[in-house]
Amino acid sequence: MSSIESLNQLLSQAVENLELALEETMELKRNEKNSSIQIGKLGRSIGLIREFQSLIFKQHPELAPKSVVPDEEIPELNQEQKQAIASLTPEDIKRIDEELMSFATNRFQKVANIVGLFMLQSERHEPSIPDVFYGERIKILANAGLLESQGNLKFMRYSEVRIAKT
């Protein structure tokens, strides 16, 4: 195994460990104020490693992971969630989009991390509105050119975004 392959393997393991730590932190510490800081640090660490890996993949495309489309489906919205989303005004959606953008940085971050931080920290988050809605808003922002993306935006855990470079 070449040194580049070894480095890539170590980076992949580091990302997996950080993603697991991020998921566990989000589940265990939802009500603690400091948890959002830790979640943010984990998310930024993942983004930095992914950015470094992307440089390796550009020079050595054979090391890039094969594109994997997850088998999981996007969950169906229940009636309460549909009603909550339908009750949002265009102004509400604009403010949600602005706040989602405020969590984006110039480094790639998992969409799931941005959505999780929004749901933990934002006063605009309504418990009846699911994470899937916010993930869709990020997809819309990326399609509008406000965010750059990589991965499959259909799945929050398999995509990353950063503020679009102008």
PDB file of C-alpha atoms in Angstrom:
ATOM      1  CA  MET A   1       0.000   0.000   0.000  1.00  0.00           C
ATOM      2  CA  SER A   2       1.435   3.376  -1.019  1.00  0.00           C
ATOM      3  CA  SER A   3       1.825   6.225   1.440  1.00  0.00           C
ATOM      4  CA  ILE A   4      -1.025   8.110  -0.270  1.00  0.00           C
ATOM      5  CA  GLU A   5      -3.298   5.073   0.073  1.00  0.00           C
ATOM      6  CA  SER A   6      -2.344   4.713   3.741  1.00  0.00           C
ATOM      7  CA  LEU A   7      -2.976   8.402   4.373  1.00  0.00           C
ATOM      8  CA  ASN A   8      -6.336   8.204   2.621  1.00  0.00           C
ATOM      9  CA  GLN A   9      -7.314   5.146   4.662  1.00  0.00           C
ATOM     10  CA  LEU A  10      -6.420   6.925   7.911  1.00  0.00           C
ATOM     11  CA  LEU A  11      -8.384  10.004   6.868  1.00  0.00           C
ATOM     12  CA  SER A  12     -11.403   7.861   6.012  1.00  0.00           C
ATOM     13  CA  GLN A  13     -11.242   6.180   9.421  1.00  0.00           C
ATOM     14  CA  ALA A  14     -10.942   9.588  11.115  1.00  0.00           C
ATOM     15  CA  VAL A  15     -14.025  10.853   9.283  1.00  0.00           C
ATOM     16  CA  GLU A  16     -16.009   7.745  10.247  1.00  0.00           C
ATOM     17  CA  ASN A  17     -15.027   8.177  13.907  1.00  0.00           C
ATOM     18  CA  LEU A  18     -15.867  11.883  13.873  1.00  0.00           C
ATOM     19  CA  GLU A  19     -19.231  11.238  12.197  1.00  0.00           C
ATOM     20  CA  LEU A  20     -20.073   8.644  14.833  1.00  0.00           C
ATOM     21  CA  ALA A  21     -19.048  11.067  17.599  1.00  0.00           C
ATOM     22  CA  LEU A  22     -21.162  13.783  15.971  1.00  0.00           C
ATOM     23  CA  GLU A  23     -24.230  11.539  15.830  1.00  0.00           C
ATOM     24  CA  GLU A  24     -23.759  10.444  19.442  1.00  0.00           C
ATOM     25  CA  THR A  25     -23.261  14.029  20.611  1.00  0.00           C
ATOM     26  CA  MET A  26     -26.400  15.168  18.818  1.00  0.00           C
ATOM     27  CA  GLU A  27     -28.432  12.360  20.387  1.00  0.00           C
ATOM     28  CA  LEU A  28     -27.093  12.588  23.934  1.00  0.00           C
ATOM     29  CA  LYS A  29     -26.708  16.302  24.427  1.00  0.00           C
ATOM     30  CA  ARG A  30     -29.696  17.912  22.703  1.00  0.00           C
ATOM     31  CA  ASN A  31     -30.633  19.999  25.739  1.00  0.00           C
ATOM     32  CA  GLU A  32     -27.218  21.298  26.733  1.00  0.00           C
ATOM     33  CA  LYS A  33     -26.094  24.682  25.404  1.00  0.00           C
ATOM     34  CA  ASN A  34     -22.447  23.634  25.097  1.00  0.00           C
ATOM     35  CA  SER A  35     -23.397  20.646  22.968  1.00  0.00           C
ATOM     36  CA  SER A  36     -23.980  22.844  19.928  1.00  0.00           C
ATOM     37  CA  ILE A  37     -20.423  24.157  20.236  1.00  0.00           C
ATOM     38  CA  GLN A  38     -19.080  20.592  20.355  1.00  0.00           C
ATOM     39  CA  ILE A  39     -21.293  19.561  17.450  1.00  0.00           C
ATOM     40  CA  GLY A  40     -19.979  22.514  15.462  1.00  0.00           C
ATOM     41  CA  LYS A  41     -16.366  21.589  16.207  1.00  0.00           C
ATOM     42  CA  LEU A  42     -16.947  17.991  15.144  1.00  0.00           C
ATOM     43  CA  GLY A  43     -18.684  19.104  11.964  1.00  0.00           C
ATOM     44  CA  ARG A  44     -15.873  21.497  11.071  1.00  0.00           C
ATOM     45  CA  SER A  45     -13.292  18.765  11.707  1.00  0.00           C
ATOM     46  CA  ILE A  46     -15.131  16.440   9.344  1.00  0.00           C
ATOM     47  CA  GLY A  47     -15.292  19.197   6.734  1.00  0.00           C
ATOM     48  CA  LEU A  48     -11.557  19.885   6.967  1.00  0.00           C
ATOM     49  CA  ILE A  49     -10.659  16.232   6.547  1.00  0.00           C
ATOM     50  CA  ARG A  50     -13.070  15.856   3.613  1.00  0.00           C
ATOM     51  CA  GLU A  51     -11.560  18.926   1.969  1.00  0.00           C
ATOM     52  CA  PHE A  52      -8.064  17.469   2.395  1.00  0.00           C
ATOM     53  CA  GLN A  53      -9.263  14.135   1.001  1.00  0.00           C
ATOM     54  CA  SER A  54     -10.766  15.848  -2.038  1.00  0.00           C
ATOM     55  CA  LEU A  55      -7.269  17.097  -2.922  1.00  0.00           C
ATOM     56  CA  ILE A  56      -6.011  13.508  -2.760  1.00  0.00           C
ATOM     57  CA  PHE A  57      -8.911  12.309  -4.935  1.00  0.00           C
ATOM     58  CA  LYS A  58      -8.149  14.953  -7.574  1.00  0.00           C
ATOM     59  CA  GLN A  59      -4.590  13.651  -7.910  1.00  0.00           C
ATOM     60  CA  HIS A  60      -5.512   9.986  -7.397  1.00  0.00           C
ATOM     61  CA  PRO A  61      -9.106   9.412  -8.588  1.00  0.00           C
ATOM     62  CA  GLU A  62      -8.691   5.668  -8.128  1.00  0.00           C
ATOM     63  CA  LEU A  63      -8.696   6.236  -4.345  1.00  0.00           C
ATOM     64  CA  ALA A  64     -12.061   8.014  -4.329  1.00  0.00           C
ATOM     65  CA  PRO A  65     -14.860   5.942  -2.828  1.00  0.00           C
ATOM     66  CA  LYS A  66     -17.313   4.504  -5.264  1.00  0.00           C
ATOM     67  CA  SER A  67     -20.509   6.506  -5.364  1.00  0.00           C
ATOM     68  CA  VAL A  68     -22.886   4.814  -2.979  1.00  0.00           C
ATOM     69  CA  VAL A  69     -26.552   5.654  -3.100  1.00  0.00           C
ATOM     70  CA  PRO A  70     -28.034   4.815   0.265  1.00  0.00           C
ATOM     71  CA  ASP A  71     -30.893   2.351   0.406  1.00  0.00           C
ATOM     72  CA  GLU A  72     -32.714   4.436   2.957  1.00  0.00           C
ATOM     73  CA  GLU A  73     -35.741   6.344   1.792  1.00  0.00           C
ATOM     74  CA  ILE A  74     -36.744   9.837   2.744  1.00  0.00           C
ATOM     75  CA  PRO A  75     -39.386   9.432   5.422  1.00  0.00           C
ATOM     76  CA  GLU A  76     -42.978  10.302   4.613  1.00  0.00           C
ATOM     77  CA  LEU A  77     -44.272  13.408   6.329  1.00  0.00           C
ATOM     78  CA  ASN A  78     -47.172  12.928   8.697  1.00  0.00           C
ATOM     79  CA  GLN A  79     -50.238  15.175   8.607  1.00  0.00           C
ATOM     80  CA  GLU A  80     -49.033  17.409  11.452  1.00  0.00           C
ATOM     81  CA  GLN A  81     -45.703  17.992   9.679  1.00  0.00           C
ATOM     82  CA  LYS A  82     -47.430  18.757   6.369  1.00  0.00           C
ATOM     83  CA  GLN A  83     -49.718  21.269   8.089  1.00  0.00           C
ATOM     84  CA  ALA A  84     -46.807  22.910   9.923  1.00  0.00           C
ATOM     85  CA  ILE A  85     -44.875  23.323   6.682  1.00  0.00           C
ATOM     86  CA  ALA A  86     -47.959  24.608   4.831  1.00  0.00           C
ATOM     87  CA  SER A  87     -48.503  27.227   7.547  1.00  0.00           C
ATOM     88  CA  LEU A  88     -45.100  28.819   6.901  1.00  0.00           C
ATOM     89  CA  THR A  89     -45.322  32.162   5.138  1.00  0.00           C
ATOM     90  CA  PRO A  90     -42.875  33.206   2.408  1.00  0.00           C
ATOM     91  CA  GLU A  91     -41.346  35.545   5.002  1.00  0.00           C
ATOM     92  CA  ASP A  92     -40.911  32.627   7.448  1.00  0.00           C
ATOM     93  CA  ILE A  93     -39.163  30.592   4.760  1.00  0.00           C
ATOM     94  CA  LYS A  94     -36.934  33.536   3.840  1.00  0.00           C
ATOM     95  CA  ARG A  95     -35.859  33.902   7.484  1.00  0.00           C
ATOM     96  CA  ILE A  96     -35.272  30.146   7.801  1.00  0.00           C
ATOM     97  CA  ASP A  97     -33.113  30.238   4.660  1.00  0.00           C
ATOM     98  CA  GLU A  98     -31.131  33.197   5.993  1.00  0.00           C
ATOM     99  CA  GLU A  99     -30.507  31.442   9.274  1.00  0.00           C
ATOM    100  CA  LEU A 100     -29.544  28.168   7.563  1.00  0.00           C
ATOM    101  CA  MET A 101     -27.066  30.185   5.475  1.00  0.00           C
ATOM    102  CA  SER A 102     -25.623  31.662   8.682  1.00  0.00           C
ATOM    103  CA  PHE A 103     -24.514  28.165   9.725  1.00  0.00           C
ATOM    104  CA  ALA A 104     -22.641  27.608   6.446  1.00  0.00           C
ATOM    105  CA  THR A 105     -18.954  28.465   6.231  1.00  0.00           C
ATOM    106  CA  ASN A 106     -16.336  28.609   3.496  1.00  0.00           C
ATOM    107  CA  ARG A 107     -15.451  24.969   4.274  1.00  0.00           C
ATOM    108  CA  PHE A 108     -17.547  21.974   3.337  1.00  0.00           C
ATOM    109  CA  GLN A 109     -19.794  20.742   6.161  1.00  0.00           C
ATOM    110  CA  LYS A 110     -22.279  17.903   6.289  1.00  0.00           C
ATOM    111  CA  VAL A 111     -25.800  19.081   5.532  1.00  0.00           C
ATOM    112  CA  ALA A 112     -26.952  16.983   8.497  1.00  0.00           C
ATOM    113  CA  ASN A 113     -24.630  19.000  10.749  1.00  0.00           C
ATOM    114  CA  ILE A 114     -26.021  22.336   9.553  1.00  0.00           C
ATOM    115  CA  VAL A 115     -29.594  21.101   9.932  1.00  0.00           C
ATOM    116  CA  GLY A 116     -28.833  19.709  13.397  1.00  0.00           C
ATOM    117  CA  LEU A 117     -27.277  22.970  14.563  1.00  0.00           C
ATOM    118  CA  PHE A 118     -30.239  24.919  13.189  1.00  0.00           C
ATOM    119  CA  MET A 119     -32.699  22.678  15.009  1.00  0.00           C
ATOM    120  CA  LEU A 120     -30.747  22.950  18.277  1.00  0.00           C
ATOM    121  CA  GLN A 121     -30.008  26.666  18.228  1.00  0.00           C
ATOM    122  CA  SER A 122     -32.620  28.451  16.156  1.00  0.00           C
ATOM    123  CA  GLU A 123     -35.675  30.085  17.623  1.00  0.00           C
ATOM    124  CA  ARG A 124     -37.224  29.672  14.169  1.00  0.00           C
ATOM    125  CA  HIS A 125     -37.293  25.880  14.465  1.00  0.00           C
ATOM    126  CA  GLU A 126     -40.738  24.502  15.225  1.00  0.00           C
ATOM    127  CA  PRO A 127     -40.734  20.970  16.698  1.00  0.00           C
ATOM    128  CA  SER A 128     -43.487  19.951  14.267  1.00  0.00           C
ATOM    129  CA  ILE A 129     -41.272  20.743  11.257  1.00  0.00           C
ATOM    130  CA  PRO A 130     -38.974  17.805  10.419  1.00  0.00           C
ATOM    131  CA  ASP A 131     -35.289  17.896   9.574  1.00  0.00           C
ATOM    132  CA  VAL A 132     -36.143  16.783   6.033  1.00  0.00           C
ATOM    133  CA  PHE A 133     -37.734  20.186   5.366  1.00  0.00           C
ATOM    134  CA  TYR A 134     -34.543  22.028   6.344  1.00  0.00           C
ATOM    135  CA  GLY A 135     -32.473  19.632   4.234  1.00  0.00           C
ATOM    136  CA  GLU A 136     -34.717  20.480   1.275  1.00  0.00           C
ATOM    137  CA  ARG A 137     -34.239  24.199   1.946  1.00  0.00           C
ATOM    138  CA  ILE A 138     -30.460  23.695   1.814  1.00  0.00           C
ATOM    139  CA  LYS A 139     -30.869  21.832  -1.480  1.00  0.00           C
ATOM    140  CA  ILE A 140     -32.881  24.788  -2.835  1.00  0.00           C
ATOM    141  CA  LEU A 141     -30.195  27.232  -1.664  1.00  0.00           C
ATOM    142  CA  ALA A 142     -27.535  25.127  -3.405  1.00  0.00           C
ATOM    143  CA  ASN A 143     -29.580  24.953  -6.612  1.00  0.00           C
ATOM    144  CA  ALA A 144     -29.923  28.755  -6.452  1.00  0.00           C
ATOM    145  CA  GLY A 145     -26.116  29.033  -6.389  1.00  0.00           C
ATOM    146  CA  LEU A 146     -25.867  30.377  -2.838  1.00  0.00           C
ATOM    147  CA  LEU A 147     -24.158  27.207  -1.599  1.00  0.00           C
ATOM    148  CA  GLU A 148     -21.703  24.870  -3.302  1.00  0.00           C
ATOM    149  CA  SER A 149     -22.423  21.221  -2.740  1.00  0.00           C
ATOM    150  CA  GLN A 150     -20.801  17.836  -3.064  1.00  0.00           C
ATOM    151  CA  GLY A 151     -22.401  14.469  -2.637  1.00  0.00           C
ATOM    152  CA  ASN A 152     -26.071  13.593  -2.962  1.00  0.00           C
ATOM    153  CA  LEU A 153     -28.207  16.435  -1.593  1.00  0.00           C
ATOM    154  CA  LYS A 154     -31.163  14.079  -1.446  1.00  0.00           C
ATOM    155  CA  PHE A 155     -29.528  12.592   1.659  1.00  0.00           C
ATOM    156  CA  MET A 156     -28.254  14.926   4.399  1.00  0.00           C
ATOM    157  CA  ARG A 157     -25.669  12.468   5.681  1.00  0.00           C
ATOM    158  CA  TYR A 158     -24.168  11.963   2.222  1.00  0.00           C
ATOM    159  CA  SER A 159     -23.791  15.581   1.172  1.00  0.00           C
ATOM    160  CA  GLU A 160     -21.831  18.633   2.175  1.00  0.00           C
ATOM    161  CA  VAL A 161     -22.195  22.330   1.432  1.00  0.00           C
ATOM    162  CA  ARG A 162     -20.220  25.518   1.809  1.00  0.00           C
ATOM    163  CA  ILE A 163     -20.846  29.156   0.957  1.00  0.00           C
ATOM    164  CA  ALA A 164     -20.514  29.580  -2.801  1.00  0.00           C
ATOM    165  CA  LYS A 165     -17.338  31.250  -3.947  1.00  0.00           C
ATOM    166  CA  THR A 166     -18.083  34.281  -6.084  1.00  0.00           C
TER     167      THR A 166
END
